Coordinates of C-alpha atoms (C1' of nucleotides) and ligand atoms in Angstrom, one line a residue:
Chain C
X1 CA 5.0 -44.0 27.8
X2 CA 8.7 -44.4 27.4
X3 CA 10.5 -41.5 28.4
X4 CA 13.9 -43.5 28.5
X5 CA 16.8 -41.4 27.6
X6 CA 17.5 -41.2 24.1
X7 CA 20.8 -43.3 22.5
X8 CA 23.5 -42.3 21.1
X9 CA 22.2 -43.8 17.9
X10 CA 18.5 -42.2 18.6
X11 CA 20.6 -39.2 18.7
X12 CA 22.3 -38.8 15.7
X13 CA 19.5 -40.3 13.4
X14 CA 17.3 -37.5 14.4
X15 CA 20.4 -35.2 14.1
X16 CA 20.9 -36.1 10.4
X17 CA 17.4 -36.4 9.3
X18 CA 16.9 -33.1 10.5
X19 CA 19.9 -31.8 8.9
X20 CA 18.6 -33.5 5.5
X21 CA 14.7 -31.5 5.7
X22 CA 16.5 -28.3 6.5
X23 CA 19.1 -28.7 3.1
X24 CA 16.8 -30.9 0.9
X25 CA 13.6 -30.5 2.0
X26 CA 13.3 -34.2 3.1
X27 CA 14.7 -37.4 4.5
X28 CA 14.9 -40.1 2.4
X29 CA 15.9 -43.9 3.6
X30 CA 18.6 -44.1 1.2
X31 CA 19.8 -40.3 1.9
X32 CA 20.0 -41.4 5.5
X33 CA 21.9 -44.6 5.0
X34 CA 24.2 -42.9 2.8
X35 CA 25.3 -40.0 4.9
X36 CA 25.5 -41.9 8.5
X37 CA 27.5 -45.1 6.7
X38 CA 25.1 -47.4 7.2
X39 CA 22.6 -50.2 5.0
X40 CA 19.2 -48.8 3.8
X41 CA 17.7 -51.9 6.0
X42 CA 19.7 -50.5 9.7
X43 CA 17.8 -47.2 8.5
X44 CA 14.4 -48.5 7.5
X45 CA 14.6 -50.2 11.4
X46 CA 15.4 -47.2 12.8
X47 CA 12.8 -44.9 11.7
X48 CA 10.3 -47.6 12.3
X49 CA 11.5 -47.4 16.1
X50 CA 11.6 -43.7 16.2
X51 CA 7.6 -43.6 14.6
X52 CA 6.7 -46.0 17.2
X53 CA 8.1 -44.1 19.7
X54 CA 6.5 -40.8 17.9
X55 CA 9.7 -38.9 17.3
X56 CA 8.8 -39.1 13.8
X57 CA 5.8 -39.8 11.9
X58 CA 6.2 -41.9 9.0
X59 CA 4.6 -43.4 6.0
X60 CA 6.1 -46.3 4.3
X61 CA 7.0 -45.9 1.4
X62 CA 6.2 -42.2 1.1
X63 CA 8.2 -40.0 3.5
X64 CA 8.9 -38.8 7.4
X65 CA 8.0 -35.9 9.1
X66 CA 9.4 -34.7 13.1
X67 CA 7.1 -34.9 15.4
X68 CA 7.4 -31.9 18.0
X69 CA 9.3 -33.9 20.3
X70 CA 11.7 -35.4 17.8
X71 CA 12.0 -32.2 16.4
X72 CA 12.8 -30.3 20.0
X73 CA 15.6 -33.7 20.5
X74 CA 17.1 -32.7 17.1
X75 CA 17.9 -29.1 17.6
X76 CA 18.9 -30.2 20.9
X77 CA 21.8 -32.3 19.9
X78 CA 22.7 -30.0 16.6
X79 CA 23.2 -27.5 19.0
X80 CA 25.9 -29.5 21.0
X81 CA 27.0 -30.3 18.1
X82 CA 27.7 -27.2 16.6
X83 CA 29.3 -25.5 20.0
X84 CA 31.9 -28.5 20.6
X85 CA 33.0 -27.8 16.7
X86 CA 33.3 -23.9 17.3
X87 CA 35.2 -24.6 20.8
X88 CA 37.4 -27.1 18.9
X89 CA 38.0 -25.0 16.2
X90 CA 39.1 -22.4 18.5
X91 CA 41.9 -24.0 19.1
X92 CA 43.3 -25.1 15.7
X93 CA 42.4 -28.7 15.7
X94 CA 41.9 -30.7 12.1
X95 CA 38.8 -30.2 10.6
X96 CA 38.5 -34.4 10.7
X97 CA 39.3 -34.8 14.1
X98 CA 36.7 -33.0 15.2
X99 CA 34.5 -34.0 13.5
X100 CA 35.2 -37.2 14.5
X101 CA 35.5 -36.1 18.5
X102 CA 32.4 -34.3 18.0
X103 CA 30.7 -36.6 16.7
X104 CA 31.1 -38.9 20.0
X105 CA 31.4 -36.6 22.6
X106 CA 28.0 -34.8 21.8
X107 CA 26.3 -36.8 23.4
X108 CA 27.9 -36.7 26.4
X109 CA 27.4 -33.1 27.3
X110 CA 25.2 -32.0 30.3
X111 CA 23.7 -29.0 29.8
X112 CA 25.7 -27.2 32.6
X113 CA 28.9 -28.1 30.6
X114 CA 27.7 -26.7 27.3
X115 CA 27.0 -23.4 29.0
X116 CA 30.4 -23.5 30.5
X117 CA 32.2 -24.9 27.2
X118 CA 29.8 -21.9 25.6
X119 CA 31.0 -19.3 27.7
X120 CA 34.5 -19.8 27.4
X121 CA 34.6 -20.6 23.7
X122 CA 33.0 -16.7 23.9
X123 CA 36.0 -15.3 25.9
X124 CA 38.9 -17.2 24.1
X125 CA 37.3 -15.6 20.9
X126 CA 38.4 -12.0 22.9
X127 CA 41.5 -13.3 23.2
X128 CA 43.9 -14.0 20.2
X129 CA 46.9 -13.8 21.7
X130 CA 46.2 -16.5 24.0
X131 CA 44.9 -19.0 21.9
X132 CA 48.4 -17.8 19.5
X133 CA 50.0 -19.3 22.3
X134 CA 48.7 -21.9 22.3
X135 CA 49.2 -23.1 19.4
X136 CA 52.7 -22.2 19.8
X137 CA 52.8 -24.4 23.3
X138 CA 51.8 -27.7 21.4
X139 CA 53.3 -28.9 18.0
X140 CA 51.6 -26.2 15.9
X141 CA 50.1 -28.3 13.2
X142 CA 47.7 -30.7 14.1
Chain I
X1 CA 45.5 -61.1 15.8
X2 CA 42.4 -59.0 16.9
X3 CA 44.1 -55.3 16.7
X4 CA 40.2 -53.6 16.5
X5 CA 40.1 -50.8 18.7
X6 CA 39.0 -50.6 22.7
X7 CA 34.8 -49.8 23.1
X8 CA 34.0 -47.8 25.9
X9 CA 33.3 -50.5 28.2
X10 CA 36.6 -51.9 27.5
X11 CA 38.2 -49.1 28.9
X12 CA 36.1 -48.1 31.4
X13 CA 36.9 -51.7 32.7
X14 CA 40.8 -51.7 32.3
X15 CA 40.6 -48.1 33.9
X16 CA 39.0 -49.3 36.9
X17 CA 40.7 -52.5 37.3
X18 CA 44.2 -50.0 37.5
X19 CA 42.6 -48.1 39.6
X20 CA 41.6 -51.4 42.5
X21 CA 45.5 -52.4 41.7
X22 CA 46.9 -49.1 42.1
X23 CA 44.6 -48.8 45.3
X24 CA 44.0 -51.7 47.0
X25 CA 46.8 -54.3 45.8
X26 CA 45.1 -56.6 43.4
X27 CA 41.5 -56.4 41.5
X28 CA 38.3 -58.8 42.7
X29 CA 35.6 -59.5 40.6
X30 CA 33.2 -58.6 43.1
X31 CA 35.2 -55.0 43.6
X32 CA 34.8 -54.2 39.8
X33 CA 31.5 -55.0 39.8
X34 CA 30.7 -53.1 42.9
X35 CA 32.5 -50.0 41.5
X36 CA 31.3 -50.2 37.9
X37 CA 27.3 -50.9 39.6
X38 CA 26.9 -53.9 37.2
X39 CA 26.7 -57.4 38.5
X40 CA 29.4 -59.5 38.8
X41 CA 28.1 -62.2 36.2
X42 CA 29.0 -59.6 33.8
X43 CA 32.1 -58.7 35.3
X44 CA 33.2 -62.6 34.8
X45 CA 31.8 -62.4 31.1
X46 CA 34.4 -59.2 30.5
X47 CA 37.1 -60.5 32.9
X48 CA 37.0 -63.5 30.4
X49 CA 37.3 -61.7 26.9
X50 CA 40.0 -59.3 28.4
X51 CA 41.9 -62.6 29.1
X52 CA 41.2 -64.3 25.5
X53 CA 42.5 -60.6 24.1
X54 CA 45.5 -60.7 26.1
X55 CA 44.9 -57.6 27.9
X56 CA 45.1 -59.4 31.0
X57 CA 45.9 -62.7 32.4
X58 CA 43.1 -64.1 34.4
X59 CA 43.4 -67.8 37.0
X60 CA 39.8 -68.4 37.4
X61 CA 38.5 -68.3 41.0
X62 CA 42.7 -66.9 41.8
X63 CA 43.2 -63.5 40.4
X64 CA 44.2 -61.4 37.4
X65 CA 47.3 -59.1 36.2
X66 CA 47.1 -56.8 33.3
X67 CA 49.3 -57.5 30.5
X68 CA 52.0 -54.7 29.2
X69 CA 48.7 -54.1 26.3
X70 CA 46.2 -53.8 29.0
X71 CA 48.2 -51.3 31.7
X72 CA 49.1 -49.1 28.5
X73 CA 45.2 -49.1 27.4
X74 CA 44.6 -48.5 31.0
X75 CA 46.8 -45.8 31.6
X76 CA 45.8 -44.4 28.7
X77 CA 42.3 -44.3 29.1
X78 CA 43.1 -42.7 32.9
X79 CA 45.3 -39.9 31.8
X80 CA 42.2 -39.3 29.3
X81 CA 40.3 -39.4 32.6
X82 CA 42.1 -36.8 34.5
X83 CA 42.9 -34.5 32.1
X84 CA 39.2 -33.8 31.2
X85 CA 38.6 -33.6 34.7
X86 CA 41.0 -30.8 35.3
X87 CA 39.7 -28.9 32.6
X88 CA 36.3 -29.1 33.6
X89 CA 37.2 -28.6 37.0
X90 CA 38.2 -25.1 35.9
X91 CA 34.9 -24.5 34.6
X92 CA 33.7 -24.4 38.1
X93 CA 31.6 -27.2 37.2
X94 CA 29.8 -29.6 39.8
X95 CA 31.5 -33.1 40.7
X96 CA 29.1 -35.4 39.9
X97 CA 28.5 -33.3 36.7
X98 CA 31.7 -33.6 35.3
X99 CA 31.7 -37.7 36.7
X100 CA 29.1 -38.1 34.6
X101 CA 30.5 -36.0 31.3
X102 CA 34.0 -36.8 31.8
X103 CA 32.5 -40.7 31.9
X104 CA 31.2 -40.3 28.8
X105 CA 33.4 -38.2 26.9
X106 CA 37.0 -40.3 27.9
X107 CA 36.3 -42.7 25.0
X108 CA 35.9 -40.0 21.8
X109 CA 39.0 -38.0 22.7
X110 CA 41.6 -38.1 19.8
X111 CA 45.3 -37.2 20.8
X112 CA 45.3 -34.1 19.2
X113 CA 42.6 -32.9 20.8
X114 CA 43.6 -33.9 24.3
X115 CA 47.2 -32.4 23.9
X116 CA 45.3 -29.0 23.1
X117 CA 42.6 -29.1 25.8
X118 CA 45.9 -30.1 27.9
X119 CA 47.5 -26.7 26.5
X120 CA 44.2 -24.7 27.5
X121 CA 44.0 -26.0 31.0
X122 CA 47.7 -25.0 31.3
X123 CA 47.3 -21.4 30.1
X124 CA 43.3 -21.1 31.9
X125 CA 45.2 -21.3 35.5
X126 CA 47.2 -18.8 34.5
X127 CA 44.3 -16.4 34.0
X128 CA 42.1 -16.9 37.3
X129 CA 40.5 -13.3 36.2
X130 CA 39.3 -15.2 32.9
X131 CA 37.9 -17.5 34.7
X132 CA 36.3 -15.5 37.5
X133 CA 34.7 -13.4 34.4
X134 CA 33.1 -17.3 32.8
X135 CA 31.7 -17.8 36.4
X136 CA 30.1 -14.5 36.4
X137 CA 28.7 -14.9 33.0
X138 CA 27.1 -18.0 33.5
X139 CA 24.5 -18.2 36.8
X140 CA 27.6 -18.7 38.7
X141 CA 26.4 -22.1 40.8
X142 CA 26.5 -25.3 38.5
Chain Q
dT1 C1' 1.3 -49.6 -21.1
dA2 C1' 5.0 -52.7 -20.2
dA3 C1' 9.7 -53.3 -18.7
dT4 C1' 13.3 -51.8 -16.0
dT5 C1' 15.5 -50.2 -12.0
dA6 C1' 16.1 -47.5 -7.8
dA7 C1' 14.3 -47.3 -3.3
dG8 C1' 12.4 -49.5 0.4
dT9 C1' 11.2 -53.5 3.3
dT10 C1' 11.5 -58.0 5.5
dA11 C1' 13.6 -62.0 7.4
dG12 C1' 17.2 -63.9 9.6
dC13 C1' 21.5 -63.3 11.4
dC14 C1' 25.4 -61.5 14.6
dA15 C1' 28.2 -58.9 18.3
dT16 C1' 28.1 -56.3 22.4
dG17 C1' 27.0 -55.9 26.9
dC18 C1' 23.9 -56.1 30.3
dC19 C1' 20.6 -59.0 33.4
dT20 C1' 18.8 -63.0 36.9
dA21 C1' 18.7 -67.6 38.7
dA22 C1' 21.0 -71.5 39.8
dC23 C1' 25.1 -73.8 40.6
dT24 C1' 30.3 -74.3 42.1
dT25 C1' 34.4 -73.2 44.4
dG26 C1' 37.2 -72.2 48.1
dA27 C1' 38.1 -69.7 52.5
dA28 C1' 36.9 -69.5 57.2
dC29 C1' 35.0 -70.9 61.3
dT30 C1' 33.5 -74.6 64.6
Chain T
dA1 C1' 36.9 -82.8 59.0
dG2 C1' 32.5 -80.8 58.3
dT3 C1' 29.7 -76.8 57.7
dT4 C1' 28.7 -72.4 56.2
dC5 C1' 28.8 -68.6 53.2
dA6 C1' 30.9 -65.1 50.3
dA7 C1' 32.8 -65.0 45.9
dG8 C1' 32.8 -66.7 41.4
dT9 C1' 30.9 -69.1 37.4
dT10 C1' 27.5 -70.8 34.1
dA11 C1' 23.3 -70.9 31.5
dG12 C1' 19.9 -68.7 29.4
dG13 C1' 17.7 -64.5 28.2
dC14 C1' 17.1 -59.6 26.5
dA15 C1' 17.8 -54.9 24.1
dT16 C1' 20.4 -52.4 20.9
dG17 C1' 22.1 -51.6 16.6
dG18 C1' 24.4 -53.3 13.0
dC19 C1' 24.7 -56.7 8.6
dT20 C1' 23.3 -59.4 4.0
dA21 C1' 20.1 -61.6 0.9
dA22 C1' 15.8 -61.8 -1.0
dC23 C1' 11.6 -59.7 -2.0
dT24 C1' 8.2 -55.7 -2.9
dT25 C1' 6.9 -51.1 -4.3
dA26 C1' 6.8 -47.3 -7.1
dA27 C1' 9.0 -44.3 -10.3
dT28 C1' 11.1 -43.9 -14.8
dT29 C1' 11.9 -45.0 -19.2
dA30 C1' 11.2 -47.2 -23.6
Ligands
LIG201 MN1 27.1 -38.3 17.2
LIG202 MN1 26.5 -34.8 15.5
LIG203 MN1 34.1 -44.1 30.8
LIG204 MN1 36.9 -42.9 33.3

DNA sequence: TAATTAAGTTAGCCATGCCTAACTTGAACT
DNA sequence: AGTTCAAGTTAGGCATGGCTAACTTAATTA
């Protein structure tokens, strides 16, 4: 039924819990709380939602798994993910920064811009003497 | 007091109410709410916060000026604005496209990174055969 | 097996930011 | 001056997404 756009928060739940199968094998609740910064009890509400609205099918107490479609909308957004960081670290940016940038603009990305933004990071990769000058046009560091 | 950063919606209201200033003289309620499609109950509700942070000064039913705080947020959040839009611009991206990203994205920019997406643009329209060669790589239209 | 404890859940709360419906204010026209 | 009506405000409500405190479940340990 609801085929509402996905959140922000939506987004990076299914992000991490995805990220936590593919290194550990599962998600856990408290795994999950602990790597996005949040309470066990935001977490446990959460997945609730995202079983109800069968991104995930999960069994209290026990363990989640990703549906098809959560899994599809997990890739999806690890995938921004990972091209905004390899375009920003393209041009010599702090590893924090982008990840915090990253972590907000991701999900604000059309698809048209992320083949644009891919593209280009594939280019500038060809080109180390421009992105050398760049860092030499701006403070260098930072 | 209350020093906690600007949300989105902060800034995309002291951006626009710039904007109606800059433009048309002075800021309505009914213009912001127009121009940001929400109703203007809600634009009251904001209009009245702003004032309690002292990012502007609001005479109900009269009129409202932004503070020095709010015109520097607002400026701010506009050069964040424009700058994204000239680089995605140069992607040969589609208007309402890059609206809609650039809408988005304006909030999760960190200095750093705008001052090097700033240096990029700079060099990119330097290198209109770079560009030509992204446009060709990608389906060329959107 | 019984006790302990980590993990998970529930209940109740809060801030943000949006809405509609109903009312008020003030400007403009007669 | 009185009427009309656009603009503005208030009240009350809702969804999202956080929180803490108290309780339950289940795994581990003695
Ligand atoms: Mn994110
Ligand atoms: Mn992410
Ligand atoms: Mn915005
Ligand atoms: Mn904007």
């Amino acid at each position: 039924m609801n085929a509402s756009r996905s959140s922000a928060a939506v987004e990076d739940y299914l992000e991490r819990i995805l990220e936590l199968i593919n290194t550990k094998g599962y998600a856990r609740v408290v795994d999950i709380a602990t790597s996005l910064g949040i309470s066990q009890a935001s977490v446990t509400n959460m997945v609730q939602r995202l079983d109800a609205e069968a991104l995930l099918k999960y069994e209290k107490y026990r363990g989640m798994v990703l549906t098809t479609a959560g899994e599809t909308l997990a890739r999806n957004i690890a995938r921004r993910h990972q091209l905004l960081t390899d375009f920003l670290k393209l041009l010599g940016l702090d590893e924090r920064v982008i990840e915090h940038d990253v972590e907000g603009m991701e999900h604000h990305i059309s698809p048209s811009t992320l083949r644009a933004i891919e593209a280009l990071t594939a280019q500038l990769k060809r080109r180390p003497a421009l992105l050398a000058r760049l860092s030499k046009q701006r403070g260098a560091v930072s």
